[in-house]
PDB file of C-alpha atoms in Angstrom:
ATOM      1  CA  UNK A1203     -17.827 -72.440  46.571  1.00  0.00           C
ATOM      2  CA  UNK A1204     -15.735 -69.305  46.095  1.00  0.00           C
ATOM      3  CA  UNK A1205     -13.606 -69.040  43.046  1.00  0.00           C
ATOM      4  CA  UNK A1206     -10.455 -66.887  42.735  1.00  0.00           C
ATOM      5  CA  UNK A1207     -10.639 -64.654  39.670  1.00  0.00           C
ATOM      6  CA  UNK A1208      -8.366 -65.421  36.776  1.00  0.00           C
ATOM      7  CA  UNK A1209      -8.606 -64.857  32.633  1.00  0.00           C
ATOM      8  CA  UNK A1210     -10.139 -67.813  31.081  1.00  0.00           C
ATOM      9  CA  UNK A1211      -7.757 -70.107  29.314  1.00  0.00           C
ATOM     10  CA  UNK A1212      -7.899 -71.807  25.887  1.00  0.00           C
ATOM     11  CA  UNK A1213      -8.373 -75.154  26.940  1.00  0.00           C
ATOM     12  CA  UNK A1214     -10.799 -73.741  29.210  1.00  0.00           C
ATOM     13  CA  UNK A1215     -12.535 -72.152  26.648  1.00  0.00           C
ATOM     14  CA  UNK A1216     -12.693 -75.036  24.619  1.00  0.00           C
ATOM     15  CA  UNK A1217     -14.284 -76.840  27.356  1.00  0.00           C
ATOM     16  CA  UNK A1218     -17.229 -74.060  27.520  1.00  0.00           C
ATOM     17  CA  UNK A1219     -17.856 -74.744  23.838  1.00  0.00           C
ATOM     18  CA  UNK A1220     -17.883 -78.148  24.468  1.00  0.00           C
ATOM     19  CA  UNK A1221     -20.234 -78.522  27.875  1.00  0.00           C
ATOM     20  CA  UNK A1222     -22.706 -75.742  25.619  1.00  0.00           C
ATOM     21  CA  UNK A1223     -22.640 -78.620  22.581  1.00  0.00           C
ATOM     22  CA  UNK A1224     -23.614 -81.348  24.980  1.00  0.00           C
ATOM     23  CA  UNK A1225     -26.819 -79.080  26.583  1.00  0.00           C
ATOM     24  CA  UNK A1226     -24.963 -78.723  29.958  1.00  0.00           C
ATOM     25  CA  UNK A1227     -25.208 -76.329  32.283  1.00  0.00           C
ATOM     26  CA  UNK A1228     -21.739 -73.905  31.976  1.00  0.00           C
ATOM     27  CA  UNK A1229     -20.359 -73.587  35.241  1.00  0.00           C
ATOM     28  CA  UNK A1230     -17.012 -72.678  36.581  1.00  0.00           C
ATOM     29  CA  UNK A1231     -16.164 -75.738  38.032  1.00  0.00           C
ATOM     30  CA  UNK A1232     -17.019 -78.320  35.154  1.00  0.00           C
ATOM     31  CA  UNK A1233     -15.017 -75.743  33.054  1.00  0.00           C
ATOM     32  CA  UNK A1234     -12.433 -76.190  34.427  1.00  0.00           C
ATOM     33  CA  UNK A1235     -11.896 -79.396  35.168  1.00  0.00           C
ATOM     34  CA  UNK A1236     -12.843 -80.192  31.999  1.00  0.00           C
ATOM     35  CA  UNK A1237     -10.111 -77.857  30.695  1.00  0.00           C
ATOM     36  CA  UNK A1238      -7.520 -79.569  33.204  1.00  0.00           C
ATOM     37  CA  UNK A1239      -8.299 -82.277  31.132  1.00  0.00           C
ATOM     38  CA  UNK A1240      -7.819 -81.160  28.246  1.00  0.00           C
ATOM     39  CA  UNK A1241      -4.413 -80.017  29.212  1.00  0.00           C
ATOM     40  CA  UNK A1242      -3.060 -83.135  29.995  1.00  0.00           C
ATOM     41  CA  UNK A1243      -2.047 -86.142  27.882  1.00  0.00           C
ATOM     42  CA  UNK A1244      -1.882 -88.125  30.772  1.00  0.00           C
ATOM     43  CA  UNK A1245      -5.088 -89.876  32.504  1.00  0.00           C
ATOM     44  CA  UNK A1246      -5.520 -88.019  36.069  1.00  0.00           C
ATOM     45  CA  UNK A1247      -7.156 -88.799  39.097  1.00  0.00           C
ATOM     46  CA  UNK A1248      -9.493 -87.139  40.981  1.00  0.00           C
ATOM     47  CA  UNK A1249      -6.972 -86.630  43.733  1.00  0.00           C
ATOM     48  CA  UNK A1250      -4.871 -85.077  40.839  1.00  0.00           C
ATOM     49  CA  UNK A1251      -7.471 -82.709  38.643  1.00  0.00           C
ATOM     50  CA  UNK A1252      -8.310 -81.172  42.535  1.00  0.00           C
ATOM     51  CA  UNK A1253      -4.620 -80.732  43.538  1.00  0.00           C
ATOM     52  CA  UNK A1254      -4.737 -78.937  39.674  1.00  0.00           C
ATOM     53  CA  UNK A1255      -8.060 -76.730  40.467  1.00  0.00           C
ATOM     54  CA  UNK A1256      -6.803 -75.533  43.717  1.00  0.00           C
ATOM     55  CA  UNK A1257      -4.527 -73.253  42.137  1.00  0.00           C
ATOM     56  CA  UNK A1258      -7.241 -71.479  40.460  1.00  0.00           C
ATOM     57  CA  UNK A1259     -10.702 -72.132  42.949  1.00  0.00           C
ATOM     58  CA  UNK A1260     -11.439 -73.280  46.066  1.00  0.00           C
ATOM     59  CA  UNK A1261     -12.955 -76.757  45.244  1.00  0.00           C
ATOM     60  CA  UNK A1262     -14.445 -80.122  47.333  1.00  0.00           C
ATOM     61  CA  UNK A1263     -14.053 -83.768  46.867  1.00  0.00           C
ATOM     62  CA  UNK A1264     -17.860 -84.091  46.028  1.00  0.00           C
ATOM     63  CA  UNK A1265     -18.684 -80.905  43.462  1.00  0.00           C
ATOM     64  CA  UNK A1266     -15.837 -82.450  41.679  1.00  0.00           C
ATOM     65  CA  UNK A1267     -16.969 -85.771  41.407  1.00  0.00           C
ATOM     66  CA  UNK A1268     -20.610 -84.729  40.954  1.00  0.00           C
ATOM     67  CA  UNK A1269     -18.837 -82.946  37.340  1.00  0.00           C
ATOM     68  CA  UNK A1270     -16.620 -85.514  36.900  1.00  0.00           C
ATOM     69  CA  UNK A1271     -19.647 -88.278  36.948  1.00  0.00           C
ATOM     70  CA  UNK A1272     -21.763 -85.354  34.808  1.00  0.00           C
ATOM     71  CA  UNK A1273     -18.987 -85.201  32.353  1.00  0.00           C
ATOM     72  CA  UNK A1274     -18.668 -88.578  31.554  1.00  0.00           C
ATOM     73  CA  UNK A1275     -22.138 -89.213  30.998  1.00  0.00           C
ATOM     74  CA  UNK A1276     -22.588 -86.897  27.834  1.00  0.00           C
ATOM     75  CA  UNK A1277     -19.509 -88.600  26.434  1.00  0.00           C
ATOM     76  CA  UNK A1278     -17.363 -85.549  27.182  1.00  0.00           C
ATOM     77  CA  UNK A1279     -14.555 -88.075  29.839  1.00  0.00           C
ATOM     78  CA  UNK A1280     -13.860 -90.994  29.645  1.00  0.00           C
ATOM     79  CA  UNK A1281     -13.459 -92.521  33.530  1.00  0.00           C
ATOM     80  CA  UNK A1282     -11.009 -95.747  32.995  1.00  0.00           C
ATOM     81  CA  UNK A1283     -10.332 -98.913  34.570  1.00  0.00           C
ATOM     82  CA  UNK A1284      -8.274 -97.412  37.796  1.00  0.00           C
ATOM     83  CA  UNK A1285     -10.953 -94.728  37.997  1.00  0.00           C
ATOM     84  CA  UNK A1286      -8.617 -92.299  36.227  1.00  0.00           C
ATOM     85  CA  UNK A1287     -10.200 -89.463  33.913  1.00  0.00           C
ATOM     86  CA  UNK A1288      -8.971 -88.525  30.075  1.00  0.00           C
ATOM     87  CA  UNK A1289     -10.897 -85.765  28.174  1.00  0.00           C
ATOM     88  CA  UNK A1290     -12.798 -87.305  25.081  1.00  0.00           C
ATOM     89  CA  UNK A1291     -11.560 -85.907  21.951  1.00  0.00           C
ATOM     90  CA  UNK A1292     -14.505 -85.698  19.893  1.00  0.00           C
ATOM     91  CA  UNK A1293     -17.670 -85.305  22.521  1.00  0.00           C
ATOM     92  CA  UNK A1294     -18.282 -89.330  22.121  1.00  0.00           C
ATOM     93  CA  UNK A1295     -21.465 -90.497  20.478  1.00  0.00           C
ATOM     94  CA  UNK A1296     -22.949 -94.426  20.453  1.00  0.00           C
ATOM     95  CA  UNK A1297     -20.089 -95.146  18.183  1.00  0.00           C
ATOM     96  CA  UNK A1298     -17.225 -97.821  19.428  1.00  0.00           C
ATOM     97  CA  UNK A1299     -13.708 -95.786  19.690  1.00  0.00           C
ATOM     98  CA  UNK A1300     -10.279 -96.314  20.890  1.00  0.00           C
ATOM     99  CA  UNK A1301      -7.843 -95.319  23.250  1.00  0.00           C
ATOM    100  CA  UNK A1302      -4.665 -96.269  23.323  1.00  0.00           C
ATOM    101  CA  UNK A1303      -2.082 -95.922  26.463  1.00  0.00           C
ATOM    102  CA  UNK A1304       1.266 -95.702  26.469  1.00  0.00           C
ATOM    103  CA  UNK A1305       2.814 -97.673  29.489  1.00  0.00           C
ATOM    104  CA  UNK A1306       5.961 -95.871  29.157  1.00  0.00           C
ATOM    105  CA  UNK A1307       5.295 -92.075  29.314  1.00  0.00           C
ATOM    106  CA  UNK A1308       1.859 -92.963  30.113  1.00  0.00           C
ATOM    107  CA  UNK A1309      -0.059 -90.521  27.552  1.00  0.00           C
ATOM    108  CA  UNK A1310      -3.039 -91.223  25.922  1.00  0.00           C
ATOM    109  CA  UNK A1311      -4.283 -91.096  22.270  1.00  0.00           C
ATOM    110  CA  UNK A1312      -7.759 -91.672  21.140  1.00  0.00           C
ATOM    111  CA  UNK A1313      -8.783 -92.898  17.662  1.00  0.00           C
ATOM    112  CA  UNK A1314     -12.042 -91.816  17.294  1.00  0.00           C
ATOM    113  CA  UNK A1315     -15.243 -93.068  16.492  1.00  0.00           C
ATOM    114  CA  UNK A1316     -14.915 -95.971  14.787  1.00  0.00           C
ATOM    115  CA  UNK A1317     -17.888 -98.288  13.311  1.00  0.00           C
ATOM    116  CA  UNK A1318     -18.394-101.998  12.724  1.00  0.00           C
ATOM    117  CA  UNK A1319     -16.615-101.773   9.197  1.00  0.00           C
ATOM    118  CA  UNK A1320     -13.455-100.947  10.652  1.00  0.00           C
ATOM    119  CA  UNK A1321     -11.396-103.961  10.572  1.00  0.00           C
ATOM    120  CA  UNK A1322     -10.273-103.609  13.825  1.00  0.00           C
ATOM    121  CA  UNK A1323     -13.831-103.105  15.361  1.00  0.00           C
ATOM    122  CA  UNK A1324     -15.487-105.716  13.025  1.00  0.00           C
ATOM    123  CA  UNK A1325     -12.417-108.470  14.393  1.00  0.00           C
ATOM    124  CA  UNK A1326     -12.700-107.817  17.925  1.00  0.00           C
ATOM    125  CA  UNK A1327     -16.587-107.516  17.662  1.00  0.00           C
ATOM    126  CA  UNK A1328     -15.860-111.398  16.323  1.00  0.00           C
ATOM    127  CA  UNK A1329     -15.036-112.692  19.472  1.00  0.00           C
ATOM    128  CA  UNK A1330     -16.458-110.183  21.903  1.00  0.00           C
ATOM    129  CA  UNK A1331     -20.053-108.388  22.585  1.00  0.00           C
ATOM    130  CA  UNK A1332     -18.535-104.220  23.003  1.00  0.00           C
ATOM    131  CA  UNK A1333     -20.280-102.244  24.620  1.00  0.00           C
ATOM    132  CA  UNK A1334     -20.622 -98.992  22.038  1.00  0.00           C
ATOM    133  CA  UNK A1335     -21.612 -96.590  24.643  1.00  0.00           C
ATOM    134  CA  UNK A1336     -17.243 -97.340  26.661  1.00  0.00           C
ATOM    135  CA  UNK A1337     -14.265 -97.210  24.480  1.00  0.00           C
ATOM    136  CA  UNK A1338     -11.998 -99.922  24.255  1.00  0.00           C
ATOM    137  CA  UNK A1339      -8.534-100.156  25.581  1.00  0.00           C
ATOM    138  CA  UNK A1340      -5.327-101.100  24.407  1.00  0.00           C
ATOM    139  CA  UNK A1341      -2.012-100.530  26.381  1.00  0.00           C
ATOM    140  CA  UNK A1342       1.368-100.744  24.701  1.00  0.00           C
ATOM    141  CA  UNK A1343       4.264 -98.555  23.941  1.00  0.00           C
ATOM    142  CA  UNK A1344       4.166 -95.061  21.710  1.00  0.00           C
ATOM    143  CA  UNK A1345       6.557 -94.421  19.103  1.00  0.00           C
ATOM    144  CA  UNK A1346       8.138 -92.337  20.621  1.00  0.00           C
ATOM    145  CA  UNK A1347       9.122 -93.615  23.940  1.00  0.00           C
ATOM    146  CA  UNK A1348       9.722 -96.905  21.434  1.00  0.00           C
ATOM    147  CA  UNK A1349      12.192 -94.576  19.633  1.00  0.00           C
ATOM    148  CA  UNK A1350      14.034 -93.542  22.658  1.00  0.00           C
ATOM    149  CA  UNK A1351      14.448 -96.918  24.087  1.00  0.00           C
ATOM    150  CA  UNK A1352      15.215 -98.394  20.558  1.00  0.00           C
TER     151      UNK A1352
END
């Protein structure tokens, strides 16, 4: 895979620290698609993040994937129901979290780790078995496109 040279950017720097946290291999790619990630406050697909890298590399279907897939599994993307990515916020641990989706604008906000004594977690945990290892989803409208539509 042949990259085109550009400066490193700060979301793409962020990702470095990030992949070098979680004991991963730094490599171009994973940078940046991690950083296109970051970037966003919108859940992209993998169609999307590639149309995104191919301004800046020269990248295939599969290598992104392979990162995508590599990503996810140290907590660092979350991969959601329409097999959409968002970047994690805080490098996920075993901890249950939340992210919430605005079906407006469609952006994304995540909560954070949360544990069983939040009430939220401890009500939903009444009634359902959650998985701590996925975050769980709620969709709804943001303030702010609730403002505008007021």
């Amino acid at each position: 895979m042949l990259g085109k040279r550009s400066k490193v950017s700060r979301s793409e720097r962020i990702a470095q620290e990030s992949i070098a946290r979680q004991g991963l291999k730094k490599t171009v790619l994973r940078s940046r698609i991690l950083g296109v990630l970051l970037q966003t406050t919108c859940p992209l697909s993998q169609a999307e993040i590639i149309k995104r890298l191919t301004n800046q590399m020269e990248v295939d279907r599969i290598s992104v994937y392979r990162n995508l897939s590599k990503l996810s599994s140290v907590g660092l993307v979350h991969v959601l129901e329409d097999n959409s990515y968002v970047a994690c916020s805080h490098a996920c641990t075993e901890n249950t979290h939340i992210l919430l989706f605005c079906q407006s604008c469609q952006s994304h906000l995540e909560l954070g780790q949360l544990d069983k004594q939040n009430p939220l977690v401890a009500a939903l945990t009444q009634y359902y078995a959650i998985d701590e290892h996925r975050p769980v989803y709620l969709k709804g409208t943001c303030k702010q496109c609730e403002l505008e539509t007021g």
